[in-house]
Amino acid sequence: MYIGRFAPSPSGRLHFGSLLAALASYLDARSNHGQWLLRIDDIDPPREAQGATLAIIETLQAFGLQWDGEIVYQSQRSAIYQQALDQLKKNALTYPCCCSRKEILKRTGSIIYDNYCWSHPPSKTDNIVWRFKNNSRTLSWSDTILGHQSLDKSQSIDFILKRRDSLWAYQLAVTVDDAAMGINHVVRGCDLLSEASKQLLLIQALNLPKVTFSHIPVVVNSLGQKLSKQNLAPAITTNRIGYQLYSALVMLGQNPHPSLRNADKSDILLQSIANWDPAAIPLKYSTSHRN
Ligand code: GLU
């Protein structure tokens, strides 16, 4: 059974780019008679925006994007991330590291980590990070939209699993949760493309089931900047929902019938599920998003 998901971080409200990711993952799941789950990736409290979680949930509901089952919150799942880290420790696939950025830069002349602490274990146990011992220097996989992908040098470093402030790194939490939730299809923005390789390395290392990735283009504003919560892209409003869904379908190359422009959201979603064509998603959107 197809199980997909939408997994927003509550670092801000949903913007038009997030709506595209939510809609594409929803339509892909529903058109495959699959489940569509919602997970709130709230593992980074310092970056959380007040009220964002509730606003995200209310926006999805307003757009008729109804998920299956209970919402999963990463903030409540520290125990399973710790179990995964313990499993990696047992298999010598993680190690503590105490290097600061400054030290790495001084040693290597770049910010790319040189795996120093693997051969020089730190003597202290506090103020350290846990890094993934990445034994596979090559990895290739196929994205359903972007085609053949392989690791580049910056992705083959021993990346961080647990941070100095004891917070979990995104890659570990997402990989462990996707597996625990039974997710086998991930549809999301291609700003996360380079994370997929790291997730696949962790999937191998933790012996978890495979996931299929589909990365849709990111939306840019009229200045060519990616819409993101960090660069304060405007939050989508819940006015003119039908029109916004219609515009999102046009961006996704779905060629919606013009009569849907002012249709009711449930009619738009039903029609879009029936006509969903992932092969029509462009590699790049032809228009920018006007605010
Ligand atoms: N939580 C991540 C974000 O909002 C996305 C996680 C994912 O789709 O894998 O950027």
Tab-separated table of N, CA and C and ligand atoms in Angstrom, residues 5-11 39 41 74 170 174 178 186-189 191-192 199 229, ligand 1:
chain	number	residue	atom	x	y	z
A	5	ARG	N	3.252	11.269	2.799
A	5	ARG	CA	3.140	12.186	3.941
A	5	ARG	C	3.490	13.608	3.554
A	6	PHE	N	3.061	14.507	4.434
A	6	PHE	CA	3.528	15.885	4.374
A	6	PHE	C	4.148	16.138	5.741
A	7	ALA	N	5.333	16.752	5.757
A	7	ALA	CA	6.071	16.848	7.027
A	7	ALA	C	6.641	18.255	7.223
A	8	PRO	N	5.770	19.236	7.447
A	8	PRO	CA	6.278	20.601	7.583
A	8	PRO	C	6.987	20.833	8.921
A	9	SER	N	7.982	21.724	8.886
A	9	SER	CA	8.616	22.189	10.126
A	9	SER	C	7.881	23.455	10.542
A	10	PRO	N	7.565	23.598	11.811
A	10	PRO	CA	6.812	24.801	12.215
A	10	PRO	C	7.713	26.019	12.422
A	11	SER	N	8.630	26.222	11.467
A	11	SER	CA	9.494	27.402	11.565
A	11	SER	C	8.784	28.616	10.971
A	39	ARG	N	2.924	14.822	9.535
A	39	ARG	CA	3.874	14.833	10.657
A	39	ARG	C	4.379	16.258	10.831
A	41	ASP	N	7.313	18.386	12.003
A	41	ASP	CA	8.748	18.193	12.278
A	41	ASP	C	9.245	19.265	13.255
A	74	GLN	N	7.268	15.181	15.977
A	74	GLN	CA	8.641	14.719	16.220
A	74	GLN	C	9.113	15.035	17.630
A	170	TYR	N	18.002	16.733	11.575
A	170	TYR	CA	16.877	16.488	10.676
A	170	TYR	C	16.947	15.108	10.001
A	174	VAL	N	13.998	12.320	10.461
A	174	VAL	CA	13.115	12.086	9.309
A	174	VAL	C	13.205	10.621	8.834
A	178	ASP	N	10.005	8.253	9.050
A	178	ASP	CA	9.393	7.762	7.812
A	178	ASP	C	9.252	6.237	7.899
A	186	VAL	N	7.967	9.599	-0.748
A	186	VAL	CA	8.175	10.964	-0.263
A	186	VAL	C	8.119	11.900	-1.467
A	187	VAL	N	7.145	12.813	-1.439
A	187	VAL	CA	7.036	13.840	-2.486
A	187	VAL	C	7.237	15.176	-1.782
A	188	ARG	N	8.237	15.958	-2.194
A	188	ARG	CA	8.549	17.211	-1.497
A	188	ARG	C	9.359	18.116	-2.421
A	189	GLY	N	9.712	19.286	-1.939
A	189	GLY	CA	10.432	20.260	-2.764
A	189	GLY	C	11.878	19.856	-2.994
A	191	ASP	N	14.442	21.507	-2.832
A	191	ASP	CA	15.428	22.093	-1.908
A	191	ASP	C	15.938	21.019	-0.943
A	192	LEU	N	15.225	19.899	-0.857
A	192	LEU	CA	15.650	18.818	0.050
A	192	LEU	C	16.315	17.664	-0.697
A	199	GLN	N	19.550	10.421	3.665
A	199	GLN	CA	18.498	9.551	4.190
A	199	GLN	C	18.674	8.121	3.677
A	229	LYS	N	10.347	29.758	4.407
A	229	LYS	CA	9.927	30.371	5.664
A	229	LYS	C	11.054	31.262	6.174
B	1	GLU	N1	10.359	19.199	7.744
B	1	GLU	C1	11.047	19.488	6.527
B	1	GLU	C2	10.781	20.918	6.093
B	1	GLU	O1	9.757	21.489	6.404
B	1	GLU	C3	10.620	18.595	5.392
B	1	GLU	C4	10.814	17.171	5.703
B	1	GLU	C5	10.648	16.291	4.485
B	1	GLU	O2	9.739	16.511	3.683
B	1	GLU	O3	11.414	15.348	4.373
B	1	GLU	O4	11.623	21.497	5.419
